mmCIF file of C-alpha atoms in Angstrom:
data_model
loop_
_atom_site.group_PDB
_atom_site.id
_atom_site.type_symbol
_atom_site.label_atom_id
_atom_site.label_comp_id
_atom_site.label_asym_id
_atom_site.label_seq_id
_atom_site.Cartn_x
_atom_site.Cartn_y
_atom_site.Cartn_z
ATOM 1 C CA ASP A 1388 111.562 133.866 101.295
ATOM 2 C CA THR A 1389 111.747 131.860 104.343
ATOM 3 C CA ALA A 1390 114.854 130.271 104.987
ATOM 4 C CA VAL A 1391 113.234 127.561 107.309
ATOM 5 C CA SER A 1392 109.471 127.071 107.014
ATOM 6 C CA GLN A 1393 107.338 124.496 108.978
ATOM 7 C CA THR A 1394 103.836 123.320 108.434
ATOM 8 C CA PRO A 1395 101.037 123.940 109.984
ATOM 9 C CA LYS A 1396 101.789 126.753 112.093
ATOM 10 C CA TYR A 1397 98.575 125.941 114.240
ATOM 11 C CA LEU A 1398 97.410 122.018 114.731
ATOM 12 C CA VAL A 1399 94.368 121.411 117.081
ATOM 13 C CA THR A 1400 93.620 117.433 117.215
ATOM 14 C CA GLN A 1401 92.236 115.022 119.435
ATOM 15 C CA MET A 1402 94.253 112.480 121.499
ATOM 16 C CA GLY A 1403 94.835 108.802 119.672
ATOM 17 C CA ASN A 1404 95.238 110.735 116.235
ATOM 18 C CA ASP A 1405 98.164 110.423 114.181
ATOM 19 C CA LYS A 1406 99.755 114.072 112.539
ATOM 20 C CA SER A 1407 102.720 115.346 110.682
ATOM 21 C CA ILE A 1408 104.623 118.452 110.835
ATOM 22 C CA LYS A 1409 106.760 119.169 107.647
ATOM 23 C CA CYS A 1410 109.979 121.309 107.733
ATOM 24 C CA GLU A 1411 111.805 122.585 104.996
ATOM 25 C CA GLN A 1412 115.126 124.781 104.802
ATOM 26 C CA ASN A 1413 116.400 126.679 101.953
ATOM 27 C CA LEU A 1414 119.685 127.473 103.417
ATOM 28 C CA GLY A 1415 121.764 124.598 101.929
ATOM 29 C CA HIS A 1416 122.469 123.467 105.620
ATOM 30 C CA ASP A 1417 123.310 119.682 106.263
ATOM 31 C CA THR A 1418 121.852 119.737 109.601
ATOM 32 C CA MET A 1419 118.243 120.222 110.600
ATOM 33 C CA TYR A 1420 116.883 119.251 114.023
ATOM 34 C CA TRP A 1421 113.240 119.210 116.031
ATOM 35 C CA TYR A 1422 112.902 120.960 119.518
ATOM 36 C CA LYS A 1423 109.925 120.896 121.830
ATOM 37 C CA GLN A 1424 108.994 124.061 123.900
ATOM 38 C CA ASP A 1425 106.768 123.172 126.470
ATOM 39 C CA SER A 1426 104.206 125.278 128.434
ATOM 40 C CA LYS A 1427 107.072 126.521 130.701
ATOM 41 C CA LYS A 1428 108.901 127.639 127.387
ATOM 42 C CA PHE A 1429 111.611 125.338 128.257
ATOM 43 C CA LEU A 1430 113.202 124.418 125.319
ATOM 44 C CA LYS A 1431 114.412 120.573 124.738
ATOM 45 C CA ILE A 1432 115.992 118.873 121.494
ATOM 46 C CA MET A 1433 114.240 115.786 120.088
ATOM 47 C CA PHE A 1434 116.554 114.973 117.022
ATOM 48 C CA SER A 1435 118.924 116.048 115.031
ATOM 49 C CA TYR A 1436 119.601 115.087 111.326
ATOM 50 C CA ASN A 1437 123.273 115.470 109.198
ATOM 51 C CA ASN A 1438 123.030 114.818 105.362
ATOM 52 C CA LYS A 1439 119.744 112.576 106.386
ATOM 53 C CA GLU A 1440 121.489 110.592 109.236
ATOM 54 C CA LEU A 1441 120.282 110.847 112.578
ATOM 55 C CA ILE A 1442 122.855 111.982 114.697
ATOM 56 C CA ILE A 1443 120.717 113.032 118.253
ATOM 57 C CA ASN A 1444 118.054 111.250 119.426
ATOM 58 C CA GLU A 1445 116.892 112.292 122.861
ATOM 59 C CA THR A 1446 114.627 110.579 124.965
ATOM 60 C CA VAL A 1447 111.402 110.709 123.327
ATOM 61 C CA PRO A 1448 108.474 108.211 123.026
ATOM 62 C CA ASN A 1449 108.651 106.130 120.049
ATOM 63 C CA ARG A 1450 105.503 107.618 118.959
ATOM 64 C CA PHE A 1451 107.224 110.197 117.363
ATOM 65 C CA SER A 1452 109.214 109.008 114.325
ATOM 66 C CA PRO A 1453 111.382 111.808 112.226
ATOM 67 C CA LYS A 1454 111.563 111.468 108.370
ATOM 68 C CA SER A 1455 114.430 113.479 106.442
ATOM 69 C CA PRO A 1456 113.604 112.464 102.635
ATOM 70 C CA ASP A 1457 116.887 114.861 101.887
ATOM 71 C CA LYS A 1458 118.804 117.150 103.633
ATOM 72 C CA ALA A 1459 116.329 120.091 103.014
ATOM 73 C CA HIS A 1460 113.320 118.286 104.672
ATOM 74 C CA LEU A 1461 113.048 116.745 108.095
ATOM 75 C CA ASN A 1462 109.163 115.854 108.836
ATOM 76 C CA LEU A 1463 107.983 114.843 112.560
ATOM 77 C CA HIS A 1464 105.455 112.058 112.632
ATOM 78 C CA ILE A 1465 103.221 111.495 115.679
ATOM 79 C CA ASN A 1466 101.507 108.368 116.591
ATOM 80 C CA SER A 1467 98.709 108.303 118.947
ATOM 81 C CA LEU A 1468 98.838 111.841 120.212
ATOM 82 C CA GLU A 1469 98.622 112.412 123.735
ATOM 83 C CA LEU A 1470 97.422 115.331 125.902
ATOM 84 C CA GLY A 1471 101.067 116.056 126.947
ATOM 85 C CA ASP A 1472 102.251 116.307 123.685
ATOM 86 C CA SER A 1473 100.608 119.853 123.620
ATOM 87 C CA ALA A 1474 103.516 122.006 122.831
ATOM 88 C CA VAL A 1475 105.206 124.497 120.610
ATOM 89 C CA TYR A 1476 107.638 122.290 117.995
ATOM 90 C CA PHE A 1477 110.421 124.443 116.420
ATOM 91 C CA CYS A 1478 112.091 123.057 113.462
ATOM 92 C CA ALA A 1479 115.898 124.351 113.103
ATOM 93 C CA SER A 1480 118.648 123.845 110.488
ATOM 94 C CA SER A 1481 122.510 124.646 110.818
ATOM 95 C CA GLN A 1482 125.528 123.999 108.474
ATOM 96 C CA GLY A 1483 127.455 121.440 110.231
ATOM 97 C CA SER A 1484 126.887 119.098 113.262
ATOM 98 C CA VAL A 1485 129.198 119.728 115.799
ATOM 99 C CA GLY A 1486 127.710 122.994 117.269
ATOM 100 C CA ASN A 1487 130.212 125.959 115.705
ATOM 101 C CA TYR A 1488 127.826 127.158 113.641
ATOM 102 C CA GLY A 1489 124.389 129.015 114.712
ATOM 103 C CA TYR A 1490 121.316 127.930 114.175
ATOM 104 C CA THR A 1491 118.039 129.203 111.658
ATOM 105 C CA PHE A 1492 115.081 128.622 113.498
ATOM 106 C CA GLY A 1493 111.469 128.066 111.941
ATOM 107 C CA SER A 1494 108.735 129.963 113.322
ATOM 108 C CA GLY A 1495 107.471 126.982 115.414
ATOM 109 C CA THR A 1496 104.184 124.714 115.157
ATOM 110 C CA ARG A 1497 101.892 125.090 118.181
ATOM 111 C CA LEU A 1498 100.536 121.727 118.421
ATOM 112 C CA THR A 1499 97.377 121.493 120.830
ATOM 113 C CA VAL A 1500 95.944 117.669 121.851
ATOM 114 C CA VAL A 1501 92.311 118.044 123.083
ATOM 115 C CA LYS B 191 120.031 120.991 139.376
ATOM 116 C CA ASN B 192 119.889 121.890 135.548
ATOM 117 C CA GLU B 193 123.349 121.463 133.731
ATOM 118 C CA VAL B 194 122.789 125.157 132.348
ATOM 119 C CA GLU B 195 121.580 127.432 134.705
ATOM 120 C CA GLN B 196 120.903 131.374 133.801
ATOM 121 C CA SER B 197 120.356 134.396 135.935
ATOM 122 C CA PRO B 198 118.580 136.372 136.544
ATOM 123 C CA GLN B 199 115.303 134.695 135.527
ATOM 124 C CA ASN B 200 113.247 137.874 135.081
ATOM 125 C CA LEU B 201 114.877 141.113 134.444
ATOM 126 C CA THR B 202 113.308 144.683 134.211
ATOM 127 C CA ALA B 203 115.260 147.458 132.560
ATOM 128 C CA GLN B 204 114.766 151.281 131.694
ATOM 129 C CA GLU B 205 115.491 152.139 128.219
ATOM 130 C CA GLY B 206 119.285 153.041 127.739
ATOM 131 C CA GLU B 207 120.513 150.646 130.739
ATOM 132 C CA PHE B 208 123.085 148.287 130.263
ATOM 133 C CA ILE B 209 122.072 144.796 130.953
ATOM 134 C CA THR B 210 123.954 141.494 131.485
ATOM 135 C CA ILE B 211 122.337 138.035 131.554
ATOM 136 C CA ASN B 212 124.474 135.056 132.574
ATOM 137 C CA CYS B 213 124.630 131.766 131.805
ATOM 138 C CA SER B 214 126.739 129.024 133.474
ATOM 139 C CA TYR B 215 127.213 125.212 132.750
ATOM 140 C CA SER B 216 128.693 122.164 134.274
ATOM 141 C CA VAL B 217 129.499 120.158 131.421
ATOM 142 C CA GLY B 218 132.048 119.861 128.978
ATOM 143 C CA ILE B 219 130.986 121.967 125.644
ATOM 144 C CA SER B 220 131.937 122.445 122.464
ATOM 145 C CA ALA B 221 129.832 125.349 122.019
ATOM 146 C CA LEU B 222 127.605 127.744 123.528
ATOM 147 C CA HIS B 223 124.884 129.601 121.479
ATOM 148 C CA TRP B 224 122.708 132.664 122.833
ATOM 149 C CA LEU B 225 119.092 132.468 121.453
ATOM 150 C CA GLN B 226 116.253 135.611 121.267
ATOM 151 C CA GLN B 227 112.852 134.521 121.732
ATOM 152 C CA HIS B 228 110.337 137.634 120.951
ATOM 153 C CA PRO B 229 107.079 137.502 122.401
ATOM 154 C CA GLY B 230 105.350 136.444 119.363
ATOM 155 C CA GLY B 231 107.366 133.317 119.906
ATOM 156 C CA GLY B 232 110.240 133.329 117.039
ATOM 157 C CA ILE B 233 113.603 132.242 117.701
ATOM 158 C CA VAL B 234 116.427 133.954 116.622
ATOM 159 C CA SER B 235 119.995 132.790 117.138
ATOM 160 C CA LEU B 236 121.903 135.716 118.195
ATOM 161 C CA PHE B 237 125.513 134.144 119.026
ATOM 162 C CA MET B 238 127.625 131.075 119.054
ATOM 163 C CA LEU B 239 130.512 130.990 120.900
ATOM 164 C CA SER B 240 133.577 128.389 121.642
ATOM 165 C CA SER B 241 136.144 130.814 123.104
ATOM 166 C CA GLY B 242 136.246 134.520 123.594
ATOM 167 C CA LYS B 243 133.856 137.355 122.760
ATOM 168 C CA LYS B 244 131.734 138.072 119.782
ATOM 169 C CA LYS B 245 130.089 141.446 119.350
ATOM 170 C CA HIS B 246 126.993 141.922 116.903
ATOM 171 C CA GLY B 247 125.748 145.684 117.186
ATOM 172 C CA ARG B 248 124.738 146.561 120.467
ATOM 173 C CA LEU B 249 125.057 143.166 121.396
ATOM 174 C CA ILE B 250 128.086 141.648 122.987
ATOM 175 C CA ALA B 251 128.618 137.760 124.280
ATOM 176 C CA THR B 252 131.654 136.230 126.406
ATOM 177 C CA ILE B 253 132.703 133.098 127.279
ATOM 178 C CA ASN B 254 134.887 131.965 130.188
ATOM 179 C CA ILE B 255 135.440 128.097 129.201
ATOM 180 C CA GLN B 256 137.659 127.570 132.332
ATOM 181 C CA GLU B 257 134.840 128.762 134.751
ATOM 182 C CA LYS B 258 132.333 127.409 132.494
ATOM 183 C CA HIS B 259 130.526 130.943 132.616
ATOM 184 C CA SER B 260 129.202 133.077 129.286
ATOM 185 C CA SER B 261 127.510 136.615 129.730
ATOM 186 C CA LEU B 262 125.325 138.200 127.187
ATOM 187 C CA HIS B 263 125.536 142.149 127.309
ATOM 188 C CA ILE B 264 123.301 144.446 125.623
ATOM 189 C CA THR B 265 124.125 147.923 125.747
ATOM 190 C CA ALA B 266 122.262 151.207 125.482
ATOM 191 C CA SER B 267 118.856 148.666 125.845
ATOM 192 C CA HIS B 268 115.620 149.659 123.753
ATOM 193 C CA PRO B 269 111.787 148.536 124.178
ATOM 194 C CA ARG B 270 112.410 146.215 121.274
ATOM 195 C CA ASP B 271 115.202 143.990 123.114
ATOM 196 C CA SER B 272 112.079 142.670 125.066
ATOM 197 C CA ALA B 273 112.273 139.150 124.785
ATOM 198 C CA VAL B 274 113.281 135.909 126.527
ATOM 199 C CA TYR B 275 117.341 135.105 126.206
ATOM 200 C CA ILE B 276 118.093 131.406 125.937
ATOM 201 C CA CYS B 277 121.900 130.107 126.650
ATOM 202 C CA ALA B 278 121.958 126.517 124.710
ATOM 203 C CA VAL B 279 125.208 124.530 125.232
ATOM 204 C CA ARG B 280 126.403 121.634 122.645
ATOM 205 C CA SER B 281 128.283 119.006 125.030
ATOM 206 C CA GLY B 282 130.287 115.863 124.011
ATOM 207 C CA GLY B 283 133.158 116.035 121.393
ATOM 208 C CA TYR B 284 134.218 117.468 118.402
ATOM 209 C CA MET B 285 132.881 114.752 116.197
ATOM 210 C CA LYS B 286 129.801 113.508 114.890
ATOM 211 C CA THR B 287 128.449 111.141 117.676
ATOM 212 C CA SER B 288 125.347 109.666 118.515
ATOM 213 C CA TYR B 289 125.620 111.291 121.841
ATOM 214 C CA ASP B 290 126.353 114.886 121.350
ATOM 215 C CA LYS B 291 123.681 116.586 123.324
ATOM 216 C CA VAL B 292 122.302 119.822 123.373
ATOM 217 C CA ILE B 293 121.057 121.362 126.665
ATOM 218 C CA PHE B 294 118.940 124.293 127.204
ATOM 219 C CA GLY B 295 119.039 127.257 129.926
ATOM 220 C CA PRO B 296 115.302 128.079 131.487
ATOM 221 C CA GLY B 297 115.775 131.299 129.716
ATOM 222 C CA THR B 298 115.747 135.122 131.189
ATOM 223 C CA SER B 299 112.923 137.067 130.316
ATOM 224 C CA LEU B 300 113.608 140.622 129.851
ATOM 225 C CA SER B 301 111.638 143.696 129.660
ATOM 226 C CA VAL B 302 112.802 146.803 129.057
ATOM 227 C CA ILE B 303 110.949 149.832 129.656
ATOM 228 C CA PRO B 304 110.709 153.387 127.704
#
């Protein structure tokens, strides 16, 4: 019974396409995140939502649009995909938004743009 | 210069050795996290610290807020400890704000040889 689940696990797509990655958590956490891990394995936060409200929006292109229909789901939609978007995207959740709680991570979505 | 630095970058140890991984940061923080990324890519949250010391099994994490430094220790290391260990800090205030940031260190790649 996966705590934070992401789909798909792998995604290969052509430049210019629009794609979505879905994330769901069944932990009852109120905060969810999207992180990007680049080819050098460096993690960077992209977005954070607390109770469906955006609280962190790092400098990412506006081709990336997160959507949180409820506090158990945080989806990431990417328009006009570019080669540089190739990375592993991790979803995570925590209880509380001020960093005083640990994170639970999904298993990652490996996006390859060709 | 990154706001969060880790040392060493790579570490090879013999099974049974005591291991220390260091993290230093240059920003004010509300919490510091230690994460473990397995060779398969999955990420596990090990510790969240805002002061003092925490212990879980063979892992010990300490933080010195005045010196802006944290260490992760592994006692009696085992090949299954081989992973990348990532330090992450949450900067900003203790209130939910739009500029609360999460900054990751570059990771320390640990290999424990039998």
